[in-house]
Amino acid sequence: MAYLTIQDETATGSILNRLELEITQETLTVRDLIAQRVQQEVANYNVQQLDVYQGLVQPTDSERILNGFRLRKAKLIDAEEQVYKALEGFQQNGYFILVNDRQVESLDEEVWLGAGATASFIKLTPLVGG
Protein backbone atom coordinates (compact mmCIF):
# COMPACT_ATOMS: atom_id res chain seq x y z
CA MET A 1 0.00 0.00 0.00
CA ALA A 2 1.36 3.42 -0.95
CA TYR A 3 0.45 7.04 -0.36
CA LEU A 4 -0.04 9.64 -3.05
CA THR A 5 0.53 13.29 -2.19
CA ILE A 6 -2.17 15.46 -3.73
CA GLN A 7 -1.93 19.23 -3.94
CA ASP A 8 -4.71 21.67 -4.70
CA GLU A 9 -3.30 24.67 -6.52
CA THR A 10 -4.47 27.88 -8.11
CA ALA A 11 -3.72 28.59 -11.76
CA THR A 12 -0.84 30.80 -10.58
CA GLY A 13 0.78 27.95 -8.63
CA SER A 14 -0.23 28.85 -5.07
CA ILE A 15 -0.85 25.73 -2.98
CA LEU A 16 -4.29 25.78 -1.34
CA ASN A 17 -4.33 22.36 0.30
CA ARG A 18 -2.19 19.23 0.54
CA LEU A 19 -3.34 15.74 1.49
CA GLU A 20 -2.09 12.16 1.51
CA LEU A 21 -4.30 9.61 -0.27
CA GLU A 22 -3.87 5.91 0.44
CA ILE A 23 -3.61 4.07 -2.89
CA THR A 24 -4.03 0.30 -3.15
CA GLN A 25 -3.36 0.01 -6.91
CA GLU A 26 -0.57 1.44 -9.04
CA THR A 27 -2.93 2.35 -11.88
CA LEU A 28 -6.34 3.95 -11.57
CA THR A 29 -8.70 5.75 -13.87
CA VAL A 30 -9.00 9.48 -13.33
CA ARG A 31 -12.63 8.83 -12.28
CA ASP A 32 -11.43 6.46 -9.52
CA LEU A 33 -8.70 8.87 -8.42
CA ILE A 34 -11.22 11.70 -8.01
CA ALA A 35 -13.73 9.43 -6.27
CA GLN A 36 -11.17 8.07 -3.79
CA ARG A 37 -9.87 11.54 -3.04
CA VAL A 38 -13.35 12.98 -2.39
CA GLN A 39 -14.49 9.97 -0.36
CA GLN A 40 -11.44 10.31 1.90
CA GLU A 41 -12.04 14.06 2.37
CA VAL A 42 -15.68 13.45 3.30
CA ALA A 43 -14.82 10.57 5.65
CA ASN A 44 -12.18 12.69 7.41
CA TYR A 45 -14.63 15.58 7.81
CA ASN A 46 -17.50 13.38 9.02
CA VAL A 47 -15.29 11.78 11.70
CA GLN A 48 -13.70 15.01 12.94
CA GLN A 49 -16.66 17.41 12.45
CA LEU A 50 -14.39 20.44 12.12
CA ASP A 51 -15.77 23.93 11.49
CA VAL A 52 -14.21 24.09 8.03
CA TYR A 53 -14.49 21.52 5.24
CA GLN A 54 -11.41 21.52 3.01
CA GLY A 55 -12.40 19.61 -0.07
CA LEU A 56 -12.32 19.61 -3.83
CA VAL A 57 -15.92 20.78 -4.24
CA GLN A 58 -18.25 22.90 -2.13
CA PRO A 59 -20.87 20.99 -0.12
CA THR A 60 -24.53 21.94 -0.41
CA ASP A 61 -25.63 24.46 2.22
CA SER A 62 -22.16 25.88 2.84
CA GLU A 63 -20.40 29.16 2.28
CA ARG A 64 -16.93 29.70 0.84
CA ILE A 65 -14.38 31.06 3.28
CA LEU A 66 -10.64 31.66 3.00
CA ASN A 67 -9.40 28.11 3.62
CA GLY A 68 -12.36 25.97 2.60
CA PHE A 69 -16.10 25.89 3.17
CA ARG A 70 -18.12 26.46 6.34
CA LEU A 71 -21.38 24.57 6.66
CA ARG A 72 -24.28 26.76 7.76
CA LYS A 73 -25.26 24.12 10.30
CA ALA A 74 -23.24 21.10 11.40
CA LYS A 75 -24.17 17.93 9.52
CA LEU A 76 -22.63 14.90 7.90
CA ILE A 77 -21.63 15.37 4.27
CA ASP A 78 -22.89 12.89 1.66
CA ALA A 79 -19.84 11.35 -0.05
CA GLU A 80 -21.81 10.14 -3.08
CA GLU A 81 -23.16 13.63 -3.76
CA GLN A 82 -19.68 15.15 -3.41
CA VAL A 83 -18.17 12.59 -5.82
CA TYR A 84 -20.89 13.39 -8.37
CA LYS A 85 -20.18 17.13 -8.06
CA ALA A 86 -16.43 16.57 -8.38
CA LEU A 87 -16.77 14.42 -11.51
CA GLU A 88 -19.15 16.97 -13.02
CA GLY A 89 -16.71 19.77 -12.16
CA PHE A 90 -13.89 17.97 -14.00
CA GLN A 91 -16.07 17.46 -17.08
CA GLN A 92 -17.12 21.12 -17.06
CA ASN A 93 -13.51 22.35 -16.73
CA GLY A 94 -13.92 23.66 -13.18
CA TYR A 95 -10.47 22.25 -12.49
CA PHE A 96 -7.89 20.16 -14.25
CA ILE A 97 -5.50 17.51 -13.00
CA LEU A 98 -1.80 16.97 -13.56
CA VAL A 99 -0.55 13.48 -12.79
CA ASN A 100 3.23 13.17 -12.89
CA ASP A 101 3.35 16.65 -14.49
CA ARG A 102 1.10 15.59 -17.38
CA GLN A 103 -2.45 16.88 -17.82
CA VAL A 104 -5.09 14.15 -17.91
CA GLU A 105 -7.87 14.57 -20.45
CA SER A 106 -10.74 12.22 -19.58
CA LEU A 107 -12.31 10.43 -16.64
CA ASP A 108 -11.61 7.04 -18.23
CA GLU A 109 -7.89 7.68 -18.75
CA GLU A 110 -5.67 5.36 -16.71
CA VAL A 111 -2.84 6.94 -14.73
CA TRP A 112 0.19 5.47 -12.95
CA LEU A 113 0.30 6.25 -9.23
CA GLY A 114 3.19 4.12 -7.99
CA ALA A 115 6.04 5.25 -5.76
CA GLY A 116 7.05 8.83 -6.47
CA ALA A 117 3.87 9.73 -8.38
CA THR A 118 2.37 13.20 -7.93
CA ALA A 119 -1.08 14.65 -8.55
CA SER A 120 -2.03 18.32 -8.66
CA PHE A 121 -5.62 19.53 -8.86
CA ILE A 122 -5.60 23.01 -10.42
CA LYS A 123 -8.71 24.96 -9.53
CA LEU A 124 -9.82 27.48 -12.12
CA THR A 125 -11.56 30.67 -11.16
CA PRO A 126 -14.16 32.13 -13.49
CA LEU A 127 -13.43 35.56 -14.93
CA VAL A 128 -15.61 38.40 -13.70
CA GLY A 129 -17.06 40.94 -16.10
CA GLY A 130 -17.37 40.53 -19.74
mmCIF file of C-alpha atoms in Angstrom:
data_model
loop_
_atom_site.group_PDB
_atom_site.id
_atom_site.type_symbol
_atom_site.label_atom_id
_atom_site.label_comp_id
_atom_site.label_asym_id
_atom_site.label_seq_id
_atom_site.Cartn_x
_atom_site.Cartn_y
_atom_site.Cartn_z
ATOM 1 C CA MET A 1 0.000 0.000 0.000
ATOM 2 C CA ALA A 2 1.363 3.416 -0.953
ATOM 3 C CA TYR A 3 0.445 7.036 -0.360
ATOM 4 C CA LEU A 4 -0.040 9.635 -3.053
ATOM 5 C CA THR A 5 0.528 13.287 -2.193
ATOM 6 C CA ILE A 6 -2.166 15.459 -3.735
ATOM 7 C CA GLN A 7 -1.925 19.234 -3.940
ATOM 8 C CA ASP A 8 -4.712 21.672 -4.704
ATOM 9 C CA GLU A 9 -3.301 24.672 -6.516
ATOM 10 C CA THR A 10 -4.473 27.880 -8.114
ATOM 11 C CA ALA A 11 -3.725 28.586 -11.760
ATOM 12 C CA THR A 12 -0.843 30.798 -10.580
ATOM 13 C CA GLY A 13 0.780 27.946 -8.626
ATOM 14 C CA SER A 14 -0.232 28.849 -5.070
ATOM 15 C CA ILE A 15 -0.854 25.732 -2.980
ATOM 16 C CA LEU A 16 -4.287 25.777 -1.342
ATOM 17 C CA ASN A 17 -4.327 22.360 0.303
ATOM 18 C CA ARG A 18 -2.189 19.234 0.538
ATOM 19 C CA LEU A 19 -3.336 15.740 1.487
ATOM 20 C CA GLU A 20 -2.093 12.162 1.508
ATOM 21 C CA LEU A 21 -4.298 9.614 -0.266
ATOM 22 C CA GLU A 22 -3.866 5.912 0.437
ATOM 23 C CA ILE A 23 -3.613 4.074 -2.887
ATOM 24 C CA THR A 24 -4.030 0.301 -3.154
ATOM 25 C CA GLN A 25 -3.364 0.010 -6.911
ATOM 26 C CA GLU A 26 -0.568 1.435 -9.037
ATOM 27 C CA THR A 27 -2.927 2.355 -11.880
ATOM 28 C CA LEU A 28 -6.340 3.952 -11.572
ATOM 29 C CA THR A 29 -8.703 5.753 -13.872
ATOM 30 C CA VAL A 30 -9.005 9.484 -13.333
ATOM 31 C CA ARG A 31 -12.626 8.832 -12.283
ATOM 32 C CA ASP A 32 -11.432 6.461 -9.520
ATOM 33 C CA LEU A 33 -8.698 8.874 -8.416
ATOM 34 C CA ILE A 34 -11.217 11.700 -8.014
ATOM 35 C CA ALA A 35 -13.733 9.432 -6.265
ATOM 36 C CA GLN A 36 -11.169 8.070 -3.791
ATOM 37 C CA ARG A 37 -9.870 11.541 -3.037
ATOM 38 C CA VAL A 38 -13.353 12.982 -2.392
ATOM 39 C CA GLN A 39 -14.494 9.965 -0.361
ATOM 40 C CA GLN A 40 -11.436 10.310 1.901
ATOM 41 C CA GLU A 41 -12.040 14.055 2.374
ATOM 42 C CA VAL A 42 -15.676 13.455 3.305
ATOM 43 C CA ALA A 43 -14.825 10.575 5.648
ATOM 44 C CA ASN A 44 -12.175 12.693 7.407
ATOM 45 C CA TYR A 45 -14.625 15.578 7.812
ATOM 46 C CA ASN A 46 -17.496 13.383 9.017
ATOM 47 C CA VAL A 47 -15.291 11.778 11.696
ATOM 48 C CA GLN A 48 -13.696 15.006 12.939
ATOM 49 C CA GLN A 49 -16.664 17.407 12.445
ATOM 50 C CA LEU A 50 -14.394 20.443 12.121
ATOM 51 C CA ASP A 51 -15.766 23.926 11.493
ATOM 52 C CA VAL A 52 -14.208 24.088 8.025
ATOM 53 C CA TYR A 53 -14.489 21.520 5.242
ATOM 54 C CA GLN A 54 -11.412 21.515 3.012
ATOM 55 C CA GLY A 55 -12.404 19.605 -0.074
ATOM 56 C CA LEU A 56 -12.315 19.612 -3.833
ATOM 57 C CA VAL A 57 -15.916 20.785 -4.242
ATOM 58 C CA GLN A 58 -18.251 22.896 -2.129
ATOM 59 C CA PRO A 59 -20.869 20.986 -0.123
ATOM 60 C CA THR A 60 -24.534 21.937 -0.413
ATOM 61 C CA ASP A 61 -25.628 24.464 2.224
ATOM 62 C CA SER A 62 -22.158 25.881 2.835
ATOM 63 C CA GLU A 63 -20.398 29.155 2.282
ATOM 64 C CA ARG A 64 -16.932 29.698 0.841
ATOM 65 C CA ILE A 65 -14.377 31.055 3.283
ATOM 66 C CA LEU A 66 -10.642 31.663 3.004
ATOM 67 C CA ASN A 67 -9.397 28.114 3.621
ATOM 68 C CA GLY A 68 -12.360 25.974 2.601
ATOM 69 C CA PHE A 69 -16.099 25.894 3.167
ATOM 70 C CA ARG A 70 -18.120 26.461 6.338
ATOM 71 C CA LEU A 71 -21.381 24.575 6.658
ATOM 72 C CA ARG A 72 -24.275 26.757 7.756
ATOM 73 C CA LYS A 73 -25.262 24.125 10.303
ATOM 74 C CA ALA A 74 -23.238 21.101 11.400
ATOM 75 C CA LYS A 75 -24.174 17.930 9.521
ATOM 76 C CA LEU A 76 -22.631 14.904 7.901
ATOM 77 C CA ILE A 77 -21.629 15.370 4.274
ATOM 78 C CA ASP A 78 -22.887 12.885 1.665
ATOM 79 C CA ALA A 79 -19.835 11.346 -0.050
ATOM 80 C CA GLU A 80 -21.811 10.138 -3.080
ATOM 81 C CA GLU A 81 -23.163 13.630 -3.758
ATOM 82 C CA GLN A 82 -19.681 15.150 -3.410
ATOM 83 C CA VAL A 83 -18.172 12.592 -5.817
ATOM 84 C CA TYR A 84 -20.886 13.387 -8.373
ATOM 85 C CA LYS A 85 -20.183 17.128 -8.065
ATOM 86 C CA ALA A 86 -16.431 16.568 -8.376
ATOM 87 C CA LEU A 87 -16.770 14.422 -11.509
ATOM 88 C CA GLU A 88 -19.152 16.975 -13.023
ATOM 89 C CA GLY A 89 -16.707 19.774 -12.155
ATOM 90 C CA PHE A 90 -13.894 17.973 -13.995
ATOM 91 C CA GLN A 91 -16.073 17.462 -17.078
ATOM 92 C CA GLN A 92 -17.122 21.120 -17.059
ATOM 93 C CA ASN A 93 -13.509 22.347 -16.735
ATOM 94 C CA GLY A 94 -13.922 23.656 -13.182
ATOM 95 C CA TYR A 95 -10.469 22.245 -12.490
ATOM 96 C CA PHE A 96 -7.886 20.156 -14.253
ATOM 97 C CA ILE A 97 -5.499 17.512 -13.000
ATOM 98 C CA LEU A 98 -1.797 16.974 -13.563
ATOM 99 C CA VAL A 99 -0.547 13.478 -12.791
ATOM 100 C CA ASN A 100 3.231 13.171 -12.888
ATOM 101 C CA ASP A 101 3.351 16.646 -14.486
ATOM 102 C CA ARG A 102 1.099 15.592 -17.384
ATOM 103 C CA GLN A 103 -2.452 16.883 -17.820
ATOM 104 C CA VAL A 104 -5.089 14.154 -17.911
ATOM 105 C CA GLU A 105 -7.866 14.567 -20.451
ATOM 106 C CA SER A 106 -10.736 12.222 -19.582
ATOM 107 C CA LEU A 107 -12.307 10.435 -16.639
ATOM 108 C CA ASP A 108 -11.609 7.041 -18.227
ATOM 109 C CA GLU A 109 -7.890 7.683 -18.754
ATOM 110 C CA GLU A 110 -5.667 5.362 -16.708
ATOM 111 C CA VAL A 111 -2.835 6.942 -14.732
ATOM 112 C CA TRP A 112 0.191 5.468 -12.952
ATOM 113 C CA LEU A 113 0.297 6.251 -9.234
ATOM 114 C CA GLY A 114 3.190 4.124 -7.990
ATOM 115 C CA ALA A 115 6.038 5.255 -5.759
ATOM 116 C CA GLY A 116 7.048 8.834 -6.472
ATOM 117 C CA ALA A 117 3.873 9.726 -8.375
ATOM 118 C CA THR A 118 2.368 13.195 -7.932
ATOM 119 C CA ALA A 119 -1.083 14.651 -8.547
ATOM 120 C CA SER A 120 -2.035 18.318 -8.658
ATOM 121 C CA PHE A 121 -5.623 19.532 -8.859
ATOM 122 C CA ILE A 122 -5.595 23.007 -10.418
ATOM 123 C CA LYS A 123 -8.712 24.958 -9.527
ATOM 124 C CA LEU A 124 -9.821 27.480 -12.117
ATOM 125 C CA THR A 125 -11.560 30.675 -11.158
ATOM 126 C CA PRO A 126 -14.163 32.128 -13.492
ATOM 127 C CA LEU A 127 -13.432 35.561 -14.928
ATOM 128 C CA VAL A 128 -15.614 38.404 -13.704
ATOM 129 C CA GLY A 129 -17.061 40.941 -16.096
ATOM 130 C CA GLY A 130 -17.371 40.526 -19.743
#
